Amino acid sequence: MTVDEKYHHNLTGNYTVHTYIKTKDGSTIGYNLGQYAFNNTQSTTSVTATYKGTGVYGVTISGVYSNGSVKYAVWSDVNGQDDIKWYDASVSQAVATGLINVANHSGTGTYHLHATSLIMGKCTCLVKRNLP
């Protein structure tokens, strides 16, 4: 049996694995297969930004294996996070999408994007990226 960490939100920790078998007579038997440690050392999530025109960028965050909402914070490099704005992403089939309008920010040049997801009641960082 193979278990892929991405379907468990890439969260490091100990996981208990159970399997259930339905017998010919219709009863179910459960087996505890023990605990296994997931030690996630790298994220499978990536982000791309595409210029759409008139100061608007499209954002695509791939590898989002979560049923939780996805939000991303964006701010310009100029003056730190004085112009930080949070955006909501739409999520479908492990891909989150959204837009950034530079008119919402005071600086120019490099922008920073941090995407997060609400997973099991905790805000979990999905990816951090600098945008040109």
Coordinates of N, CA, C and O in Angstrom, one line a residue:
M1 N 0.8 -1.2 0.0 CA 0.0 0.0 0.0 C 0.9 1.2 0.0 O 1.9 1.3 0.7
T2 N 0.5 2.2 -0.8 CA 1.2 3.5 -0.8 C 0.3 4.6 -0.3 O -0.8 4.7 -0.7
V3 N 0.9 5.5 0.5 CA 0.2 6.6 1.0 C 0.9 7.9 0.6 O 2.1 8.0 0.8
D4 N 0.3 8.8 -0.1 CA 0.9 10.0 -0.6 C 0.6 11.1 0.4 O -0.5 11.4 0.6
E5 N 1.7 11.7 0.9 CA 1.6 12.8 1.9 C 0.7 14.0 1.3 O 0.1 14.7 2.1
K6 N 0.8 14.2 0.0 CA 0.0 15.4 -0.5 C -1.5 15.3 -0.2 O -2.1 16.3 -0.1
Y7 N -2.0 14.1 -0.1 CA -3.4 13.9 0.2 C -3.7 14.1 1.7 O -4.8 14.0 2.1
H8 N -2.7 14.3 2.5 CA -2.8 14.6 3.9 C -2.2 16.0 4.2 O -1.6 16.2 5.3
H9 N -2.3 16.9 3.2 CA -2.0 18.3 3.3 C -0.5 18.5 3.6 O -0.1 19.6 4.0
N10 N 0.3 17.5 3.3 CA 1.8 17.6 3.5 C 2.2 18.0 4.9 O 3.1 18.7 5.1
L11 N 1.3 17.6 5.9 CA 1.6 17.9 7.2 C 2.5 16.8 7.9 O 2.2 15.6 7.8
T12 N 3.6 17.3 8.5 CA 4.5 16.4 9.1 C 3.9 15.9 10.4 O 3.2 16.6 11.1
G13 N 4.1 14.6 10.7 CA 3.6 14.1 12.0 C 3.4 12.6 11.9 O 3.8 11.9 10.9
N14 N 2.9 12.0 13.0 CA 2.7 10.5 13.1 C 1.2 10.3 12.6 O 0.3 10.9 13.1
Y15 N 1.1 9.3 11.8 CA -0.2 9.0 11.3 C -0.5 7.5 11.6 O 0.4 6.6 11.4
T16 N -1.7 7.2 12.0 CA -2.1 5.8 12.2 C -2.9 5.3 11.0 O -3.8 6.0 10.5
V17 N -2.5 4.2 10.5 CA -3.1 3.6 9.3 C -4.0 2.5 9.7 O -3.6 1.5 10.3
H18 N -5.3 2.6 9.2 CA -6.3 1.5 9.4 C -6.8 1.0 8.1 O -6.8 1.8 7.1
T19 N -7.1 -0.2 8.0 CA -7.7 -0.8 6.8 C -8.9 -1.6 7.2 O -8.9 -2.1 8.3
Y20 N -9.9 -1.5 6.3 CA -11.2 -2.2 6.6 C -11.5 -3.2 5.5 O -11.4 -2.8 4.3
I21 N -11.9 -4.4 5.9 CA -12.3 -5.4 4.8 C -13.7 -5.8 5.1 O -14.1 -6.1 6.2
K22 N -14.5 -5.8 4.0 CA -15.8 -6.3 4.1 C -15.8 -7.8 3.6 O -15.3 -8.1 2.6
T23 N -16.3 -8.6 4.5 CA -16.3 -10.1 4.2 C -17.5 -10.5 3.3 O -18.5 -9.7 3.1
K24 N -17.5 -11.7 2.9 CA -18.6 -12.2 2.0 C -20.0 -12.2 2.7 O -21.0 -12.0 2.1
D25 N -20.0 -12.3 4.1 CA -21.2 -12.3 4.8 C -21.7 -10.9 5.1 O -22.7 -10.7 5.8
G26 N -21.0 -9.9 4.7 CA -21.4 -8.5 4.9 C -20.8 -7.8 6.1 O -21.0 -6.6 6.3
S27 N -20.1 -8.5 6.9 CA -19.5 -7.9 8.1 C -18.2 -7.2 7.7 O -17.6 -7.5 6.7
T28 N -17.8 -6.3 8.6 CA -16.6 -5.5 8.3 C -15.6 -5.8 9.4 O -15.9 -5.8 10.6
I29 N -14.3 -6.0 9.0 CA -13.2 -6.3 9.9 C -12.2 -5.2 9.8 O -11.8 -4.9 8.6
G30 N -11.8 -4.6 10.9 CA -10.8 -3.5 10.8 C -9.4 -4.0 11.3 O -9.4 -4.8 12.3
Y31 N -8.4 -3.5 10.7 CA -7.0 -3.8 11.1 C -6.2 -2.5 11.3 O -6.3 -1.6 10.5
N32 N -5.5 -2.4 12.4 CA -4.6 -1.3 12.7 C -3.3 -1.7 12.1 O -2.6 -2.6 12.6
L33 N -2.8 -1.0 11.1 CA -1.5 -1.3 10.5 C -0.3 -0.5 11.1 O 0.8 -0.6 10.6
G34 N -0.6 0.2 12.2 CA 0.5 0.9 12.9 C 0.6 2.3 12.6 O -0.2 2.9 11.8
Q35 N 1.6 3.0 13.2 CA 1.9 4.4 13.0 C 3.0 4.6 12.1 O 4.0 3.8 12.1
Y36 N 3.0 5.6 11.2 CA 4.0 5.9 10.3 C 4.3 7.4 10.4 O 3.3 8.2 10.5
A37 N 5.5 7.8 10.3 CA 5.9 9.2 10.4 C 6.0 9.8 9.0 O 6.7 9.2 8.1
F38 N 5.3 10.9 8.8 CA 5.5 11.7 7.5 C 6.4 12.8 7.9 O 6.1 13.6 8.8
N39 N 7.5 12.9 7.2 CA 8.5 14.0 7.5 C 8.6 14.8 6.2 O 9.6 14.7 5.5
N40 N 7.6 15.6 6.0 CA 7.6 16.4 4.8 C 8.8 17.4 4.8 O 8.9 18.2 5.7
T41 N 9.7 17.3 3.8 CA 10.8 18.2 3.8 C 10.7 19.2 2.6 O 11.5 20.2 2.6
Q42 N 9.8 19.0 1.7 CA 9.6 20.0 0.7 C 8.1 20.1 0.3 O 7.4 19.1 0.4
S43 N 7.8 21.2 -0.2 CA 6.4 21.4 -0.6 C 6.2 21.0 -2.0 O 7.1 21.2 -2.9
T44 N 5.0 20.5 -2.3 CA 4.7 20.2 -3.7 C 3.8 21.3 -4.3 O 3.4 21.2 -5.5
T45 N 3.7 22.4 -3.6 CA 2.9 23.5 -4.1 C 3.8 24.5 -4.8 O 4.9 24.8 -4.4
S46 N 3.3 25.0 -5.9 CA 4.0 26.0 -6.7 C 3.1 27.1 -7.1 O 1.8 27.0 -7.1
V47 N 3.6 28.3 -7.4 CA 2.8 29.4 -7.8 C 3.4 30.1 -9.1 O 4.6 30.1 -9.2
T48 N 2.5 30.5 -10.0 CA 2.9 31.3 -11.1 C 2.0 32.5 -11.2 O 0.9 32.5 -10.8
A49 N 2.6 33.6 -11.8 CA 1.8 34.8 -12.0 C 2.0 35.2 -13.4 O 3.1 35.2 -14.0
T50 N 0.9 35.6 -14.1 CA 0.9 35.9 -15.5 C 0.3 37.3 -15.6 O -0.8 37.6 -15.1
Y51 N 1.0 38.2 -16.3 CA 0.5 39.6 -16.5 C -0.7 39.5 -17.4 O -0.7 39.0 -18.5
K52 N -1.9 40.1 -17.0 CA -3.1 40.1 -17.8 C -3.3 41.5 -18.5 O -4.2 41.6 -19.3
G53 N -2.6 42.5 -18.0 CA -2.7 43.8 -18.6 C -3.3 44.8 -17.6 O -3.9 44.4 -16.6
T54 N -3.1 46.1 -17.8 CA -3.5 47.2 -17.0 C -3.3 46.9 -15.5 O -4.2 47.2 -14.6
G55 N -2.1 46.4 -15.1 CA -1.7 46.3 -13.7 C -2.3 45.1 -13.0 O -2.3 45.0 -11.8
V56 N -2.9 44.1 -13.8 CA -3.5 43.0 -13.2 C -2.7 41.7 -13.5 O -2.4 41.5 -14.7
Y57 N -2.5 40.9 -12.5 CA -1.8 39.6 -12.7 C -2.7 38.5 -12.3 O -3.5 38.6 -11.3
G58 N -2.7 37.4 -13.1 CA -3.4 36.2 -12.7 C -2.5 35.3 -11.9 O -1.3 35.2 -12.2
V59 N -3.0 34.7 -10.8 CA -2.2 33.9 -9.9 C -2.7 32.5 -10.0 O -3.9 32.3 -9.9
T60 N -1.8 31.5 -10.2 CA -2.2 30.1 -10.2 C -1.3 29.4 -9.2 O -0.1 29.4 -9.3
I61 N -1.9 28.7 -8.2 CA -1.2 28.0 -7.2 C -1.6 26.5 -7.4 O -2.7 26.1 -7.2
S62 N -0.6 25.7 -7.8 CA -0.8 24.3 -8.1 C -0.4 23.5 -6.9 O 0.5 23.8 -6.1
G63 N -1.0 22.3 -6.8 CA -0.6 21.4 -5.7 C -1.3 21.7 -4.4 O -0.8 21.5 -3.3
V64 N -2.5 22.2 -4.5 CA -3.3 22.5 -3.3 C -4.2 21.3 -2.9 O -5.3 21.2 -3.5
Y65 N -3.7 20.5 -2.0 CA -4.5 19.3 -1.7 C -5.2 19.5 -0.3 O -4.8 19.0 0.7
S66 N -6.2 20.4 -0.4 CA -6.9 20.8 0.8 C -8.3 21.1 0.5 O -8.6 21.6 -0.6
N67 N -9.2 20.8 1.4 CA -10.6 21.2 1.2 C -10.9 22.6 1.8 O -11.9 23.1 1.7
G68 N -9.8 23.1 2.5 CA -9.9 24.4 3.2 C -9.9 25.6 2.2 O -9.5 25.4 1.0
S69 N -10.2 26.7 2.7 CA -10.1 27.9 1.8 C -8.7 28.3 1.6 O -7.8 28.0 2.5
V70 N -8.4 28.9 0.5 CA -7.0 29.4 0.2 C -7.0 30.9 0.1 O -7.9 31.5 -0.6
K71 N -6.1 31.5 0.8 CA -5.9 33.0 0.8 C -4.5 33.3 0.4 O -3.6 32.5 0.8
Y72 N -4.2 34.4 -0.2 CA -2.8 34.8 -0.4 C -2.7 36.3 -0.1 O -3.5 37.1 -0.4
A73 N -1.6 36.5 0.6 CA -1.2 37.9 0.9 C -0.2 38.4 -0.1 O 0.7 37.7 -0.5
V74 N -0.3 39.6 -0.5 CA 0.6 40.3 -1.4 C 1.0 41.6 -0.9 O 0.1 42.4 -0.4
W75 N 2.2 41.9 -1.0 CA 2.7 43.3 -0.7 C 4.0 43.6 -1.5 O 4.6 42.7 -2.0
S76 N 4.2 44.9 -1.7 CA 5.4 45.3 -2.5 C 6.6 45.3 -1.6 O 6.5 45.4 -0.3
D77 N 7.8 45.2 -2.2 CA 9.0 45.2 -1.4 C 9.3 46.6 -0.8 O 10.0 46.7 0.2
V78 N 8.8 47.6 -1.4 CA 9.0 49.0 -0.9 C 8.3 49.2 0.4 O 7.1 48.9 0.5
N79 N 9.0 49.6 1.5 CA 8.4 49.9 2.8 C 7.8 48.7 3.5 O 6.9 48.8 4.3
G80 N 8.3 47.5 3.2 CA 7.8 46.3 3.9 C 6.3 46.0 3.6 O 5.9 46.2 2.5
Q81 N 5.6 45.6 4.7 CA 4.2 45.2 4.5 C 3.2 46.3 4.7 O 2.1 46.0 5.0
D82 N 3.6 47.5 4.4 CA 2.7 48.6 4.6 C 1.5 48.6 3.7 O 0.5 49.2 3.9
D83 N 1.6 47.9 2.6 CA 0.6 47.8 1.6 C 0.0 46.4 1.4 O -0.5 46.0 0.3
I84 N 0.2 45.5 2.5 CA -0.3 44.1 2.4 C -1.8 44.1 2.1 O -2.6 44.8 2.7
K85 N -2.2 43.2 1.2 CA -3.6 42.9 1.0 C -3.8 41.4 0.9 O -3.0 40.7 0.3
W86 N -4.9 41.0 1.5 CA -5.2 39.5 1.4 C -6.3 39.3 0.3 O -7.2 40.1 0.2
Y87 N -6.1 38.3 -0.5 CA -7.0 37.9 -1.6 C -7.5 36.5 -1.3 O -6.8 35.7 -0.8
D88 N -8.7 36.3 -1.7 CA -9.3 34.9 -1.7 C -9.1 34.3 -3.0 O -9.3 34.9 -4.1
A89 N -8.7 33.0 -3.0 CA -8.5 32.2 -4.2 C -9.7 31.3 -4.4 O -10.4 30.9 -3.5
S90 N -10.0 30.9 -5.7 CA -10.9 29.9 -6.0 C -10.2 28.6 -6.2 O -9.1 28.6 -6.8
V91 N -10.7 27.5 -5.6 CA -9.9 26.2 -5.6 C -10.8 25.2 -6.4 O -12.0 25.0 -6.1
S92 N -10.1 24.5 -7.3 CA -10.8 23.4 -8.0 C -9.7 22.5 -8.5 O -8.7 22.8 -9.1
Q93 N -9.9 21.2 -8.1 CA -9.0 20.1 -8.6 C -7.5 20.4 -8.3 O -6.7 20.3 -9.1
A94 N -7.2 20.7 -7.0 CA -5.9 21.0 -6.5 C -5.2 22.2 -7.1 O -4.0 22.4 -7.0
V95 N -6.0 23.1 -7.7 CA -5.4 24.4 -8.2 C -6.2 25.5 -7.7 O -7.5 25.5 -7.8
A96 N -5.5 26.5 -7.1 CA -6.2 27.7 -6.7 C -5.8 28.9 -7.6 O -4.7 29.0 -8.1
T97 N -6.8 29.7 -7.9 CA -6.6 30.8 -8.9 C -7.1 32.1 -8.3 O -8.0 32.1 -7.5
G98 N -6.5 33.2 -8.7 CA -7.0 34.5 -8.3 C -6.3 35.6 -9.1 O -5.6 35.3 -10.1
L99 N -6.5 36.8 -8.7 CA -6.0 38.0 -9.3 C -5.3 38.9 -8.3 O -5.6 38.9 -7.1
I100 N -4.3 39.6 -8.8 CA -3.6 40.7 -8.1 C -3.7 42.0 -8.9 O -3.4 42.0 -10.1
N101 N -4.2 43.0 -8.3 CA -4.2 44.3 -8.9 C -3.2 45.2 -8.3 O -3.3 45.5 -7.1
V102 N -2.2 45.6 -9.0 CA -1.1 46.4 -8.4 C -1.6 47.8 -7.9 O -1.0 48.4 -7.1
A103 N -2.8 48.2 -8.4 CA -3.4 49.5 -7.9 C -3.7 49.4 -6.4 O -3.9 50.4 -5.8
N104 N -3.8 48.2 -5.9 CA -4.1 48.0 -4.5 C -2.9 48.1 -3.6 O -3.0 47.9 -2.4
H105 N -1.7 48.3 -4.2 CA -0.5 48.4 -3.5 C 0.3 49.7 -3.8 O 0.2 50.2 -4.9
S106 N 1.1 50.1 -2.9 CA 1.7 51.5 -3.1 C 3.1 51.4 -3.7 O 3.5 52.4 -4.3
G107 N 3.8 50.3 -3.6 CA 5.1 50.2 -4.2 C 5.1 49.6 -5.6 O 4.1 49.1 -6.1
T108 N 6.3 49.7 -6.2 CA 6.5 49.1 -7.5 C 7.7 48.1 -7.4 O 8.4 48.1 -6.4
G109 N 8.0 47.4 -8.5 CA 9.1 46.4 -8.5 C 8.7 45.1 -8.0 O 7.7 44.5 -8.5
T110 N 9.5 44.5 -7.1 CA 9.2 43.2 -6.6 C 8.0 43.2 -5.6 O 7.9 44.0 -4.8
Y111 N 7.2 42.1 -5.8 CA 6.1 41.9 -4.9 C 6.3 40.5 -4.2 O 6.9 39.6 -4.8
H112 N 5.8 40.4 -3.0 CA 5.9 39.1 -2.3 C 4.5 38.5 -2.2 O 3.5 39.2 -2.0
L113 N 4.4 37.2 -2.3 CA 3.1 36.5 -2.2 C 3.3 35.3 -1.3 O 4.2 34.5 -1.4
H114 N 2.5 35.2 -0.3 CA 2.4 34.1 0.6 C 1.0 33.5 0.6 O 0.0 34.2 0.9
A115 N 0.9 32.2 0.2 CA -0.4 31.6 0.1 C -0.6 30.7 1.3 O 0.3 30.0 1.7
T116 N -1.8 30.7 1.9 CA -2.1 29.9 3.0 C -3.4 29.2 2.8 O -4.2 29.5 2.0
S117 N -3.6 28.1 3.6 CA -4.9 27.4 3.6 C -5.3 27.0 5.0 O -4.4 26.8 5.8
L118 N -6.6 27.0 5.2 CA -7.1 26.6 6.5 C -7.2 25.1 6.5 O -8.1 24.6 5.8
I119 N -6.3 24.4 7.2 CA -6.3 22.9 7.2 C -6.5 22.5 8.7 O -5.7 22.8 9.5
M120 N -7.5 21.7 8.9 CA -7.9 21.2 10.2 C -7.8 22.3 11.3 O -7.2 22.1 12.4
G121 N -8.4 23.4 11.0 CA -8.5 24.5 11.9 C -7.2 25.4 12.1 O -7.2 26.3 12.9
K122 N -6.2 25.0 11.4 CA -4.9 25.8 11.5 C -4.6 26.4 10.1 O -4.8 25.8 9.1
C123 N -4.1 27.6 10.2 CA -3.6 28.3 9.0 C -2.2 27.8 8.6 O -1.3 27.9 9.4
T124 N -2.1 27.1 7.5 CA -0.9 26.5 7.0 C -0.4 27.2 5.8 O -1.1 27.4 4.8
C125 N 0.9 27.5 5.8 CA 1.6 28.1 4.6 C 1.7 27.1 3.5 O 2.2 26.0 3.7
L126 N 1.2 27.5 2.3 CA 1.4 26.6 1.2 C 2.6 26.9 0.4 O 3.3 26.0 -0.1
V127 N 2.9 28.2 0.1 CA 4.0 28.6 -0.7 C 4.3 30.1 -0.5 O 3.4 30.9 -0.1
K128 N 5.6 30.4 -0.6 CA 6.0 31.8 -0.6 C 6.8 32.1 -1.9 O 7.6 31.2 -2.3
R129 N 6.6 33.2 -2.5 CA 7.2 33.5 -3.8 C 7.3 35.0 -3.9 O 6.5 35.8 -3.6
N130 N 8.5 35.4 -4.5 CA 8.6 36.8 -5.0 C 8.2 36.9 -6.4 O 8.6 36.0 -7.2
L131 N 7.5 38.0 -6.8 CA 7.0 38.1 -8.1 C 7.7 39.3 -8.7 O 7.9 40.4 -8.1
P132 N 8.1 39.2 -10.0 CA 8.8 40.3 -10.6 C 7.9 41.5 -10.9 O 6.7 41.4 -10.9

